Amino acid sequence: MASNGNLQVGTKPPPSPSPLRNSKFFQSNMRILITGGAGFIGSHLVDRLMENEKNEVIVADNYFTGSKDNLKKWIGHPRFELIRHDVTEPLLVEVDRIYHLACPASPIFYKYNAVKTIKTNVIGTLNMLGLAKRVGARILLTSTSEVYGDPLVHPQTEEYWGNVNPIGVRSCYDEGKRVAETLMFDYHRQHGIEIRIARIFNTYGPRMNIDDGRVVSNFIAQALRGEPLTVQAPGTQTRSFCYVSDMVDGLIRLMEGDNTGPINIGNPGEFTMMELAETVKELIDPAVKIESVENTPDDPRQRKPDITKAKELLGWEPKVSLREGLPLMEEDFRLRLGVAKKK
Ligand SMILES: NC(=O)c1ccc[n+]([C@@H]2O[C@H](COP(=O)([O-])OP(=O)(O)OC[C@H]3O[C@@H](n4cnc5c(N)ncnc54)[C@H](O)[C@@H]3O)[C@@H](O)[C@H]2O)c1
Ligand SMILES: O=C(O)[C@H]1O[C@H](OP(=O)(O)OP(=O)(O)OC[C@H]2O[C@@H](n3ccc(=O)[nH]c3=O)[C@H](O)[C@@H]2O)[C@H](O)[C@@H](O)[C@@H]1O
């Protein structure tokens, strides 16, 4: 039984999975559902899980921000299935694991239809927990460092309750993810569902949407197009950036470990947005300009994960530094934009 000290007395044991899993000759595969698996992190997670012959992977995605193109190498594979499905509608599939990633991650996209974003986080998570209860699956939620809001505690530990605006333009996402975490623990305490919660910090890498609006994808696309890098004021705000392969490794370790979380998964390397712009400029095009533009409401001024729990409980820490990761993302964007490296 997973534990994190939060369990009430008398919690029911987790629901039993299909009798097949208890058979002496266990032949069936581990059946894994990934909601949002056509997205940036999700498609890299599919790649890693499909490497294991024992895994069958099912992706459910509504393609709001993801695309089939991210999964083209798996379509038609006997151990892979792709379903066009919106998690705000119930889904019934017999699975053993659920990685629940379905939610737009870019602020531009999650603000575009705020009501849909909070529906996805609340109703979508309710539907996935209902599925986990129905089929006896273990479920992992990709929560976010945004649950800490504009943090007054720095770096952020998992015990910090956050400083979140409940009625702002980011609340559909920040509060939506907080409610999702609440639902996860309520199903865990009330129904014994096996839960895992990852609080993901800013993640970057190949397959991010090029015009996604997030800072790393914006700066690299702008530098490759010879456009000014748009540093949103004040430019001294900080973020900590985790390369996608490290993120995927952390998510799998959390799912297959025995701690419910929440556990911060991110790279504690903290940079101001101006420092990030200067690094991208140096790496891609020293001639590119940097311009200051206005920011959006409620933008957190600082963000840096305390990853003590990830290190101690998951044996995980990031391996790829920003200076190692950015060139890998540049190569992907050059390929997709058709922009050759200057000799
Ligand atoms: N990338 C980051 O920096 C970051 C940081 C913190 C948390 N996260 C979380 O990780 C998860 C994946 O993020 P990402 O960066 O891959 O984002 P992404 O936008 O690339 O992927 C999200 C996927 O979910 C799908 N989706 C959205 N709403 C859906 C719905 N209602 N039904 C079905 N599918 C739906 C999208 O089409 C997309 O494929 C999200 O839950 C996000 O909140 C990401
Ligand atoms: O890691 C997280 O938990 C969160 O990180 C990001 O949220 P945010 O940090 O706001 O993402 P960006 O839009 O990339 O902004 C990062 C910083 O860069 C700045 N920025 C953004 C874009 C740009 O062109 N220029 C720029 O300076 C923003 O003002 C902000 O201060 C993701 O979008 C969220 O999904 C995720 O939950």
Tab-separated table of C-alpha atoms and ligand atoms in Angstrom:
chain	number	residue	atom	x	y	z
A	1	MET	CA	0.000	0.000	0.000
A	2	ALA	CA	1.431	3.375	-1.010
A	3	SER	CA	1.739	5.824	1.803
A	4	ASN	CA	2.536	9.417	2.508
A	5	GLY	CA	1.167	9.663	6.034
A	6	ASN	CA	-2.101	11.186	4.801
A	7	LEU	CA	-4.216	8.025	5.019
A	8	GLN	CA	-7.210	8.017	7.361
A	9	VAL	CA	-7.725	4.939	9.566
A	10	GLY	CA	-9.734	2.194	7.881
A	11	THR	CA	-8.900	3.161	4.294
A	12	LYS	CA	-10.093	0.448	1.972
A	13	PRO	CA	-7.425	-1.605	0.129
A	14	PRO	CA	-7.078	-0.704	-3.574
A	15	PRO	CA	-9.696	-2.334	-5.882
A	16	SER	CA	-8.475	-5.640	-7.314
A	17	PRO	CA	-7.489	-5.539	-11.015
A	18	SER	CA	-8.554	-8.091	-13.602
A	19	PRO	CA	-8.192	-11.729	-12.420
A	20	LEU	CA	-5.734	-12.075	-15.327
A	21	ARG	CA	-3.117	-10.208	-13.327
A	22	ASN	CA	-3.222	-12.860	-10.605
A	23	SER	CA	-2.940	-15.761	-13.049
A	24	LYS	CA	0.056	-18.056	-12.478
A	25	PHE	CA	1.219	-17.731	-16.051
A	26	PHE	CA	0.979	-13.945	-16.343
A	27	GLN	CA	0.973	-13.479	-20.085
A	28	SER	CA	-1.028	-10.294	-20.577
A	29	ASN	CA	0.781	-7.019	-20.985
A	30	MET	CA	0.768	-4.100	-18.608
A	31	ARG	CA	-2.044	-2.018	-20.145
A	32	ILE	CA	-1.307	1.693	-19.872
A	33	LEU	CA	-3.644	4.588	-20.691
A	34	ILE	CA	-2.034	7.994	-21.332
A	35	THR	CA	-4.524	10.846	-21.523
A	36	GLY	CA	-2.957	13.767	-23.402
A	37	GLY	CA	-0.438	11.342	-24.883
A	38	ALA	CA	-0.408	13.185	-28.257
A	39	GLY	CA	1.105	16.231	-26.533
A	40	PHE	CA	4.660	17.337	-25.828
A	41	ILE	CA	5.467	15.383	-22.637
A	42	GLY	CA	2.918	12.645	-23.364
A	43	SER	CA	4.419	11.651	-26.723
A	44	HIS	CA	7.888	11.314	-25.178
A	45	LEU	CA	6.318	9.188	-22.421
A	46	VAL	CA	4.758	6.953	-25.101
A	47	ASP	CA	8.175	6.522	-26.739
A	48	ARG	CA	9.754	5.427	-23.463
A	49	LEU	CA	6.925	3.065	-22.392
A	50	MET	CA	6.747	1.411	-25.811
A	51	GLU	CA	10.401	0.364	-25.460
A	52	ASN	CA	9.181	-2.260	-22.963
A	53	GLU	CA	7.697	-5.263	-24.808
A	54	LYS	CA	5.425	-5.979	-21.818
A	55	ASN	CA	3.592	-2.670	-22.240
A	56	GLU	CA	0.436	-2.037	-24.239
A	57	VAL	CA	-0.157	1.731	-24.596
A	58	ILE	CA	-3.481	3.445	-25.270
A	59	VAL	CA	-3.531	7.215	-25.915
A	60	ALA	CA	-6.721	9.232	-25.466
A	61	ASP	CA	-6.433	12.791	-26.762
A	62	ASN	CA	-8.724	15.512	-28.194
A	63	TYR	CA	-5.846	17.145	-30.177
A	64	PHE	CA	-6.549	20.588	-28.683
A	65	THR	CA	-2.801	21.193	-28.399
A	66	GLY	CA	-1.357	17.792	-29.281
A	67	SER	CA	-1.101	16.096	-32.658
A	68	LYS	CA	-1.050	12.644	-34.236
A	69	ASP	CA	2.223	13.688	-35.842
A	70	ASN	CA	3.884	13.296	-32.434
A	71	LEU	CA	2.858	9.618	-32.436
A	72	LYS	CA	3.221	8.764	-36.128
A	73	LYS	CA	5.893	6.146	-35.532
A	74	TRP	CA	3.563	4.090	-33.298
A	75	ILE	CA	0.314	4.218	-35.287
A	76	GLY	CA	-0.416	0.678	-36.505
A	77	HIS	CA	1.911	-0.955	-33.962
A	78	PRO	CA	0.195	-4.041	-32.400
A	79	ARG	CA	0.857	-2.827	-28.828
A	80	PHE	CA	-0.363	0.761	-29.486
A	81	GLU	CA	-3.843	2.301	-29.790
A	82	LEU	CA	-4.834	5.947	-30.391
A	83	ILE	CA	-8.328	7.189	-29.461
A	84	ARG	CA	-9.705	10.644	-30.224
A	85	HIS	CA	-11.417	11.328	-26.894
A	86	ASP	CA	-12.134	14.338	-24.677
A	87	VAL	CA	-11.623	13.442	-20.997
A	88	THR	CA	-14.549	15.660	-19.998
A	89	GLU	CA	-16.563	12.686	-21.272
A	90	PRO	CA	-16.321	9.317	-19.446
A	91	LEU	CA	-14.085	6.626	-20.947
A	92	LEU	CA	-14.222	2.899	-20.269
A	93	VAL	CA	-11.084	0.924	-21.134
A	94	GLU	CA	-9.607	-2.037	-19.207
A	95	VAL	CA	-6.184	-0.790	-18.074
A	96	ASP	CA	-3.718	-1.219	-15.217
A	97	ARG	CA	-2.081	2.204	-15.218
A	98	ILE	CA	-3.390	5.677	-16.071
A	99	TYR	CA	-1.001	8.565	-16.757
A	100	HIS	CA	-3.403	11.509	-16.703
A	101	LEU	CA	-1.686	14.293	-18.661
A	102	ALA	CA	-4.677	15.686	-20.570
A	103	CYS	CA	-4.695	19.475	-20.070
A	104	PRO	CA	-3.309	22.322	-22.200
A	105	ALA	CA	-0.028	23.420	-20.614
A	106	SER	CA	0.782	26.653	-22.408
A	107	PRO	CA	-0.746	29.709	-20.686
A	108	ILE	CA	-1.884	31.048	-24.070
A	109	PHE	CA	-3.837	27.830	-24.693
A	110	TYR	CA	-5.200	27.254	-21.210
A	111	LYS	CA	-6.425	30.886	-21.026
A	112	TYR	CA	-7.986	30.641	-24.516
A	113	ASN	CA	-10.982	28.722	-23.138
A	114	ALA	CA	-10.697	29.005	-19.355
A	115	VAL	CA	-14.025	27.257	-18.680
A	116	LYS	CA	-12.905	24.267	-20.764
A	117	THR	CA	-9.533	24.221	-18.965
A	118	ILE	CA	-11.140	23.963	-15.533
A	119	LYS	CA	-13.637	21.392	-16.832
A	120	THR	CA	-10.716	19.338	-18.142
A	121	ASN	CA	-8.941	19.560	-14.789
A	122	VAL	CA	-12.019	18.862	-12.636
A	123	ILE	CA	-14.456	16.773	-14.701
A	124	GLY	CA	-11.609	15.147	-16.658
A	125	THR	CA	-9.830	14.079	-13.480
A	126	LEU	CA	-13.129	12.894	-11.964
A	127	ASN	CA	-13.718	10.736	-15.061
A	128	MET	CA	-10.212	9.280	-14.899
A	129	LEU	CA	-10.546	8.529	-11.179
A	130	GLY	CA	-13.893	6.878	-11.873
A	131	LEU	CA	-12.180	4.729	-14.508
A	132	ALA	CA	-9.330	3.868	-12.084
A	133	LYS	CA	-11.917	2.785	-9.482
A	134	ARG	CA	-13.878	0.775	-12.042
A	135	VAL	CA	-10.911	-1.194	-13.416
A	136	GLY	CA	-8.524	-1.206	-10.435
A	137	ALA	CA	-5.878	0.942	-12.142
A	138	ARG	CA	-3.114	2.981	-10.508
A	139	ILE	CA	-3.413	6.634	-11.624
A	140	LEU	CA	-0.766	9.374	-11.905
A	141	LEU	CA	-1.717	13.055	-12.206
A	142	THR	CA	0.659	15.531	-13.859
A	143	SER	CA	0.079	18.466	-11.559
A	144	THR	CA	2.173	21.599	-11.740
A	145	SER	CA	4.372	24.049	-9.901
A	146	GLU	CA	1.585	26.533	-10.582
A	147	VAL	CA	-0.168	25.076	-7.515
A	148	TYR	CA	2.334	27.198	-5.556
A	149	GLY	CA	1.092	30.313	-7.420
A	150	ASP	CA	3.358	33.347	-6.943
A	151	PRO	CA	5.357	31.601	-4.209
A	152	LEU	CA	6.304	33.361	-0.961
A	153	VAL	CA	8.458	30.325	-0.068
A	154	HIS	CA	11.525	29.816	-2.264
A	155	PRO	CA	12.586	27.228	-3.331
A	156	GLN	CA	9.228	25.494	-3.201
A	157	THR	CA	8.857	22.335	-1.093
A	158	GLU	CA	5.815	20.050	-1.358
A	159	GLU	CA	4.659	21.133	2.132
A	160	TYR	CA	4.154	24.729	0.915
A	161	TRP	CA	0.416	25.419	0.403
A	162	GLY	CA	0.973	28.148	-2.147
A	163	ASN	CA	-0.116	31.708	-2.861
A	164	VAL	CA	-2.734	31.421	-5.613
A	165	ASN	CA	-5.255	33.947	-6.927
A	166	PRO	CA	-8.629	32.075	-6.943
A	167	ILE	CA	-10.279	34.412	-9.474
A	168	GLY	CA	-7.472	35.426	-11.854
A	169	VAL	CA	-6.947	34.621	-15.541
A	170	ARG	CA	-4.587	31.756	-14.602
A	171	SER	CA	-6.934	30.309	-11.956
A	172	CYS	CA	-8.609	27.920	-14.431
A	173	TYR	CA	-5.246	26.134	-14.538
A	174	ASP	CA	-3.713	26.824	-11.124
A	175	GLU	CA	-6.888	26.141	-9.118
A	176	GLY	CA	-8.000	23.475	-11.600
A	177	LYS	CA	-4.853	21.482	-10.869
A	178	ARG	CA	-5.271	22.067	-7.119
A	179	VAL	CA	-8.804	20.631	-7.279
A	180	ALA	CA	-7.469	17.730	-9.346
A	181	GLU	CA	-4.980	16.981	-6.557
A	182	THR	CA	-7.793	17.186	-3.973
A	183	LEU	CA	-9.900	14.705	-5.985
A	184	MET	CA	-6.934	12.340	-6.261
A	185	PHE	CA	-6.488	12.248	-2.473
A	186	ASP	CA	-10.240	11.981	-1.808
A	187	TYR	CA	-10.506	8.904	-4.058
A	188	HIS	CA	-7.390	7.517	-2.365
A	189	ARG	CA	-8.773	7.963	1.152
A	190	GLN	CA	-12.393	7.065	0.363
A	191	HIS	CA	-11.953	4.247	-2.185
A	192	GLY	CA	-8.370	3.073	-1.708
A	193	ILE	CA	-7.400	4.062	-5.278
A	194	GLU	CA	-3.646	3.902	-5.880
A	195	ILE	CA	-2.618	7.472	-6.730
A	196	ARG	CA	0.615	9.213	-7.707
A	197	ILE	CA	0.959	13.032	-7.979
A	198	ALA	CA	3.820	14.747	-9.820
A	199	ARG	CA	4.230	18.514	-9.497
A	200	ILE	CA	5.962	19.249	-12.782
A	201	PHE	CA	8.107	22.361	-13.174
A	202	ASN	CA	8.804	24.101	-16.508
A	203	THR	CA	9.741	21.381	-19.021
A	204	TYR	CA	11.186	21.919	-22.506
A	205	GLY	CA	12.502	19.871	-25.412
A	206	PRO	CA	11.777	18.611	-28.949
A	207	ARG	CA	8.125	18.435	-30.053
A	208	MET	CA	7.002	21.521	-28.124
A	209	ASN	CA	4.541	23.423	-30.327
A	210	ILE	CA	6.644	25.998	-32.159
A	211	ASP	CA	4.122	28.820	-31.612
A	212	ASP	CA	3.147	27.524	-28.209
A	213	GLY	CA	3.774	30.833	-26.487
A	214	ARG	CA	5.930	29.351	-23.757
A	215	VAL	CA	9.221	31.058	-23.109
A	216	VAL	CA	11.724	28.449	-24.307
A	217	SER	CA	9.832	27.607	-27.503
A	218	ASN	CA	9.224	31.333	-28.144
A	219	PHE	CA	12.879	32.346	-27.735
A	220	ILE	CA	14.209	29.519	-29.921
A	221	ALA	CA	11.625	30.109	-32.684
A	222	GLN	CA	12.280	33.887	-32.559
A	223	ALA	CA	16.067	33.406	-32.734
A	224	LEU	CA	15.762	31.005	-35.690
A	225	ARG	CA	13.419	33.441	-37.491
A	226	GLY	CA	15.756	36.371	-36.756
A	227	GLU	CA	13.019	38.081	-34.714
A	228	PRO	CA	13.684	39.951	-31.434
A	229	LEU	CA	13.495	37.781	-28.312
A	230	THR	CA	10.445	39.030	-26.383
A	231	VAL	CA	11.399	39.255	-22.702
A	232	GLN	CA	8.220	39.928	-20.749
A	233	ALA	CA	8.652	42.541	-18.017
A	234	PRO	CA	10.361	42.738	-15.593
A	235	GLY	CA	12.739	40.116	-17.064
A	236	THR	CA	14.113	39.414	-13.599
A	237	GLN	CA	11.432	36.817	-12.905
A	238	THR	CA	12.909	33.328	-12.628
A	239	ARG	CA	12.044	29.835	-13.804
A	240	SER	CA	13.808	26.466	-13.548
A	241	PHE	CA	13.869	24.355	-16.713
A	242	CYS	CA	13.764	20.542	-16.901
A	243	TYR	CA	14.624	18.680	-20.120
A	244	VAL	CA	11.848	16.352	-21.288
A	245	SER	CA	13.826	13.081	-21.074
A	246	ASP	CA	14.560	13.780	-17.395
A	247	MET	CA	10.868	14.545	-16.850
A	248	VAL	CA	9.720	11.281	-18.432
A	249	ASP	CA	12.204	9.331	-16.311
A	250	GLY	CA	10.837	11.008	-13.177
A	251	LEU	CA	7.202	10.287	-14.069
A	252	ILE	CA	7.861	6.577	-14.653
A	253	ARG	CA	9.839	6.266	-11.410
A	254	LEU	CA	6.962	7.915	-9.531
A	255	MET	CA	4.331	5.664	-11.138
A	256	GLU	CA	6.306	2.487	-10.449
A	257	GLY	CA	7.439	3.539	-6.959
A	258	ASP	CA	5.325	3.263	-3.811
A	259	ASN	CA	4.902	6.898	-2.756
A	260	THR	CA	1.674	8.778	-3.511
A	261	GLY	CA	3.391	12.167	-3.665
A	262	PRO	CA	2.882	15.006	-4.311
A	263	ILE	CA	6.517	15.106	-5.413
A	264	ASN	CA	8.214	18.029	-7.212
A	265	ILE	CA	9.813	16.947	-10.481
A	266	GLY	CA	11.953	19.663	-12.066
A	267	ASN	CA	15.476	20.991	-12.518
A	268	PRO	CA	16.590	23.285	-9.673
A	269	GLY	CA	18.754	25.280	-12.106
A	270	GLU	CA	17.106	28.727	-11.782
A	271	PHE	CA	17.467	31.501	-14.393
A	272	THR	CA	15.939	34.933	-14.967
A	273	MET	CA	14.123	35.381	-18.276
A	274	MET	CA	16.819	37.862	-19.316
A	275	GLU	CA	19.534	35.256	-18.613
A	276	LEU	CA	17.572	32.702	-20.662
A	277	ALA	CA	17.279	35.185	-23.558
A	278	GLU	CA	21.008	35.900	-23.434
A	279	THR	CA	21.800	32.159	-23.426
A	280	VAL	CA	19.545	31.506	-26.448
A	281	LYS	CA	21.067	34.527	-28.234
A	282	GLU	CA	24.597	33.207	-27.588
A	283	LEU	CA	23.752	29.643	-28.644
A	284	ILE	CA	21.683	30.386	-31.759
A	285	ASP	CA	22.347	33.883	-33.133
A	286	PRO	CA	24.486	36.519	-31.370
A	287	ALA	CA	23.070	39.149	-33.772
A	288	VAL	CA	19.471	38.677	-32.628
A	289	LYS	CA	17.922	41.540	-30.640
A	290	ILE	CA	16.313	41.303	-27.191
A	291	GLU	CA	13.285	43.498	-26.525
A	292	SER	CA	11.237	44.054	-23.377
A	293	VAL	CA	7.477	43.574	-23.761
A	294	GLU	CA	4.619	43.722	-21.272
A	295	ASN	CA	3.692	40.707	-19.199
A	296	THR	CA	0.322	39.095	-18.383
A	297	PRO	CA	-1.516	39.242	-15.012
A	298	ASP	CA	-0.460	37.024	-12.091
A	299	ASP	CA	2.804	35.908	-13.665
A	300	PRO	CA	4.816	34.223	-10.871
A	301	ARG	CA	7.971	36.206	-10.050
A	302	GLN	CA	10.069	33.212	-9.039
A	303	ARG	CA	9.949	29.437	-9.298
A	304	LYS	CA	12.488	26.795	-8.252
A	305	PRO	CA	11.757	23.241	-7.092
A	306	ASP	CA	13.152	21.731	-3.923
A	307	ILE	CA	13.719	18.172	-5.239
A	308	THR	CA	14.842	16.527	-1.992
A	309	LYS	CA	11.832	14.173	-2.031
A	310	ALA	CA	12.399	13.162	-5.670
A	311	LYS	CA	16.033	12.385	-4.857
A	312	GLU	CA	15.321	10.467	-1.654
A	313	LEU	CA	12.049	8.713	-2.533
A	314	LEU	CA	12.483	8.167	-6.287
A	315	GLY	CA	16.263	8.098	-6.582
A	316	TRP	CA	15.762	10.707	-9.308
A	317	GLU	CA	17.494	13.891	-10.257
A	318	PRO	CA	17.791	15.675	-13.604
A	319	LYS	CA	20.834	14.917	-15.761
A	320	VAL	CA	20.467	17.363	-18.687
A	321	SER	CA	21.521	20.983	-18.068
A	322	LEU	CA	19.926	23.928	-19.886
A	323	ARG	CA	23.068	24.395	-22.003
A	324	GLU	CA	22.888	20.706	-23.038
A	325	GLY	CA	19.134	20.703	-23.648
A	326	LEU	CA	18.702	23.918	-25.629
A	327	PRO	CA	20.822	22.735	-28.622
A	328	LEU	CA	18.725	19.546	-28.818
A	329	MET	CA	15.575	21.651	-28.997
A	330	GLU	CA	17.198	24.015	-31.525
A	331	GLU	CA	17.983	21.019	-33.787
A	332	ASP	CA	14.324	19.876	-33.620
A	333	PHE	CA	13.025	23.383	-34.397
A	334	ARG	CA	15.513	23.859	-37.285
A	335	LEU	CA	14.281	20.594	-38.810
A	336	ARG	CA	10.608	21.515	-38.441
A	337	LEU	CA	11.082	25.135	-39.568
A	338	GLY	CA	13.460	24.206	-42.398
A	339	VAL	CA	16.123	26.636	-41.117
A	340	ALA	CA	19.651	25.348	-41.760
A	341	LYS	CA	22.498	26.158	-39.347
A	342	LYS	CA	24.597	29.129	-40.609
A	343	LYS	CA	28.066	27.949	-41.654
B	1	LIG	N1	5.342	21.267	-20.038
B	1	LIG	C1	5.398	21.854	-18.864
B	1	LIG	O1	6.236	22.721	-18.599
B	1	LIG	C2	4.431	21.442	-17.785
B	1	LIG	C3	4.637	21.961	-16.508
B	1	LIG	C4	3.755	21.590	-15.490
B	1	LIG	C5	2.703	20.702	-15.734
B	1	LIG	N2	2.556	20.202	-16.991
B	1	LIG	C6	1.433	19.276	-17.207
B	1	LIG	O2	1.876	18.160	-17.958
B	1	LIG	C7	0.831	17.730	-18.839
B	1	LIG	C8	1.348	17.684	-20.261
B	1	LIG	O3	1.857	18.949	-20.576
B	1	LIG	P1	2.477	19.230	-22.036
B	1	LIG	O4	3.553	20.250	-21.847
B	1	LIG	O5	2.762	17.946	-22.721
B	1	LIG	O6	1.269	19.965	-22.730
B	1	LIG	P2	0.591	19.742	-24.160
B	1	LIG	O7	-0.393	20.852	-24.295
B	1	LIG	O8	1.603	19.531	-25.193
B	1	LIG	O9	-0.159	18.332	-23.954
B	1	LIG	C9	-1.446	18.252	-23.401
B	1	LIG	C10	-2.201	17.190	-24.211
B	1	LIG	O10	-3.505	17.032	-23.661
B	1	LIG	C11	-4.465	17.082	-24.715
B	1	LIG	N3	-5.720	17.581	-24.140
B	1	LIG	C12	-5.985	18.815	-23.659
B	1	LIG	N4	-7.241	18.877	-23.198
B	1	LIG	C13	-7.800	17.640	-23.375
B	1	LIG	C14	-9.059	17.060	-23.104
B	1	LIG	N5	-10.043	17.781	-22.548
B	1	LIG	N6	-9.268	15.760	-23.428
B	1	LIG	C15	-8.274	15.029	-24.003
B	1	LIG	N7	-7.055	15.520	-24.294
B	1	LIG	C16	-6.821	16.806	-23.972
B	1	LIG	C17	-3.851	18.006	-25.747
B	1	LIG	O11	-4.398	17.824	-27.027
B	1	LIG	C18	-2.385	17.598	-25.684
B	1	LIG	O12	-2.113	16.516	-26.510
B	1	LIG	C19	-0.334	18.703	-18.637
B	1	LIG	O13	-1.225	18.135	-17.682
B	1	LIG	C20	0.338	19.923	-18.019
B	1	LIG	O14	-0.547	20.640	-17.175
B	1	LIG	C21	3.366	20.553	-18.030
B	2	LIG	O1	6.225	24.782	-14.872
B	2	LIG	C1	5.059	25.011	-14.605
B	2	LIG	O2	4.472	24.512	-13.658
B	2	LIG	C2	4.276	25.872	-15.551
B	2	LIG	O3	5.228	26.427	-16.455
B	2	LIG	C3	4.682	27.070	-17.527
B	2	LIG	O4	4.044	28.244	-17.056
B	2	LIG	P1	4.913	29.585	-17.163
B	2	LIG	O5	6.151	29.449	-16.351
B	2	LIG	O6	4.068	30.766	-16.946
B	2	LIG	O7	5.311	29.475	-18.692
B	2	LIG	P2	5.806	30.455	-19.802
B	2	LIG	O8	4.654	30.947	-20.573
B	2	LIG	O9	6.878	29.725	-20.470
B	2	LIG	O10	6.425	31.755	-19.018
B	2	LIG	C4	7.608	31.626	-18.278
B	2	LIG	C5	8.135	33.035	-18.031
B	2	LIG	O11	8.650	33.527	-19.258
B	2	LIG	C6	8.089	34.790	-19.568
B	2	LIG	N1	7.976	34.862	-21.023
B	2	LIG	C7	7.132	34.046	-21.692
B	2	LIG	C8	7.070	34.092	-23.055
B	2	LIG	C9	7.870	35.024	-23.764
B	2	LIG	O12	7.847	35.130	-24.993
B	2	LIG	N2	8.710	35.836	-23.042
B	2	LIG	C10	8.788	35.775	-21.702
B	2	LIG	O13	9.566	36.509	-21.086
B	2	LIG	C11	6.764	34.833	-18.835
B	2	LIG	O14	6.393	36.165	-18.521
B	2	LIG	C12	7.078	34.038	-17.579
B	2	LIG	O15	7.622	34.886	-16.594
B	2	LIG	C13	3.716	26.186	-18.270
B	2	LIG	O16	3.127	26.929	-19.267
B	2	LIG	C14	2.658	25.680	-17.349
B	2	LIG	O17	1.854	24.689	-18.013
B	2	LIG	C15	3.310	24.963	-16.273
B	2	LIG	O18	2.350	24.432	-15.398
